[in-house]
Amino acid sequence: MALVLASTSGKYVAAAYLVFLALVLVYVVIIASKIARIERELHALAEQPEKQP
Amino acid sequence: MRTSSPLYGKGLRTLAIATALTLTAAGVLIFFYAPLDADQGVIQKIFYVHVPLAIVALCGFVAGGLMAIQHLRTGDRSWDMRSYVAIHLSIIFGVGVLITGSIWAKRSWGHWWVWDEPVLVSFLIVFLLYCCYQPLRFAIADRERQARYASVFAIAAGAFVPINFVAVRMAVQEVHPRVLSRTGNLPGDMQLTFLVALAGAVLLFLTLWKLELTSKNASEQLGRLRARLEAAPPSGAAPEAPPAPVGVS
């Protein structure tokens, strides 16, 4: 399979699958960063009443 | 206030694991089980990613329309959110369809794009139609009107997708290969690989859909919680119970 993918057509196939992987990866990273931001804000809110005198 | 509860939706972890397993199985089948196509050779393997993405993207557009109908029927905004996320994801899948298709076309036809091929142009029209969805949606400030107008758009465009698909199937010119046809033009091992890849694409769509819905739902709940805390007296009094979910778990 490695030899097949090393051919000219194989490089096109690899490029297509890399595009697919990159799309999914970028999407997941964006959503994960949003969830991390929500979590940070939630923790900040949770600590807020404790800081008040 | 409870902060220890997980921020992911119910069943999301199971769905994500099933997706990862199915996509791994699809990868193994594509590269180690499915035979090379006698006519196209290794380049045909692009179809195992291109066609499932196209099918799922088009079904996602139609599903977005059906969810929009449910929103207009019930007035429940969570249906509008489901519709929005389905369309948003379908656009991303559509980008994948256009890029992987162009890569295949460049190798097979010698061109990145062929303008007289109905399948390509019709998909591009559908894609560009849905690219108008987000600017339309976010051009409206009032959230009620935004949801209503976006639903009307989603229903109209969703109805256009199957009509467009049938019209293209009836077109005379058939330069673009037909993967699914009544004559069953795929041998058994290729068909199995294709079906597993299709299942993987469907599961991926569902997982990402649920993930984004969970993120949006959590963000909305957080916003409402912050508003309640800001409205509460600053005496250190305990805030009210957290708001109930919008309806998306």
PDB file of C-alpha atoms in Angstrom, chain A residues 13 16-17, chain B residues 30 40 42-55 100-101 104-105 108-109 175-179 186 194 197-198:
ATOM      1  CA  VAL A  13      -5.377  10.153  -2.743  1.00  0.00           C
ATOM      2  CA  ALA A  16      -7.739  14.102  -0.414  1.00  0.00           C
ATOM      3  CA  TYR A  17      -7.643  12.168   2.869  1.00  0.00           C
TER       4      TYR A  17
ATOM      5  CA  ILE B  30     -10.117   1.303   2.134  1.00  0.00           C
ATOM      6  CA  GLN B  40      -9.135   4.092 -12.401  1.00  0.00           C
ATOM      7  CA  VAL B  42      -5.675   3.894  -6.801  1.00  0.00           C
ATOM      8  CA  ILE B  43      -7.291   7.282  -7.520  1.00  0.00           C
ATOM      9  CA  GLN B  44     -10.707   5.607  -7.158  1.00  0.00           C
ATOM     10  CA  LYS B  45     -10.055   5.377  -3.391  1.00  0.00           C
ATOM     11  CA  ILE B  46     -10.908   9.086  -3.133  1.00  0.00           C
ATOM     12  CA  PHE B  47     -14.535   8.074  -3.677  1.00  0.00           C
ATOM     13  CA  TYR B  48     -14.650   6.367  -0.275  1.00  0.00           C
ATOM     14  CA  VAL B  49     -14.312   9.791   1.329  1.00  0.00           C
ATOM     15  CA  HIS B  50     -15.829  12.019  -1.370  1.00  0.00           C
ATOM     16  CA  VAL B  51     -19.170  10.222  -1.910  1.00  0.00           C
ATOM     17  CA  PRO B  52     -20.057   9.571   1.770  1.00  0.00           C
ATOM     18  CA  LEU B  53     -19.269  13.225   2.550  1.00  0.00           C
ATOM     19  CA  ALA B  54     -21.527  14.337  -0.325  1.00  0.00           C
ATOM     20  CA  ILE B  55     -24.408  12.065   0.741  1.00  0.00           C
ATOM     21  CA  THR B 100     -11.757  16.007  -2.588  1.00  0.00           C
ATOM     22  CA  GLY B 101     -13.796  15.999  -5.820  1.00  0.00           C
ATOM     23  CA  TRP B 104      -9.949  13.483  -8.081  1.00  0.00           C
ATOM     24  CA  ALA B 105     -10.961  15.509 -11.171  1.00  0.00           C
ATOM     25  CA  SER B 108      -8.696  11.814 -13.772  1.00  0.00           C
ATOM     26  CA  TRP B 109      -9.844  14.594 -16.121  1.00  0.00           C
ATOM     27  CA  VAL B 175     -19.238  12.088 -17.290  1.00  0.00           C
ATOM     28  CA  HIS B 176     -19.283  12.066 -13.497  1.00  0.00           C
ATOM     29  CA  PRO B 177     -19.139   8.438 -12.274  1.00  0.00           C
ATOM     30  CA  ARG B 178     -22.287   7.038 -10.658  1.00  0.00           C
ATOM     31  CA  VAL B 179     -21.355   5.168  -7.504  1.00  0.00           C
ATOM     32  CA  LEU B 186     -19.812  -1.858  -7.165  1.00  0.00           C
ATOM     33  CA  PHE B 194     -18.170   2.026   0.800  1.00  0.00           C
ATOM     34  CA  ALA B 197     -17.143   4.561   5.045  1.00  0.00           C
ATOM     35  CA  LEU B 198     -20.696   5.902   4.693  1.00  0.00           C
TER      36      LEU B 198
END
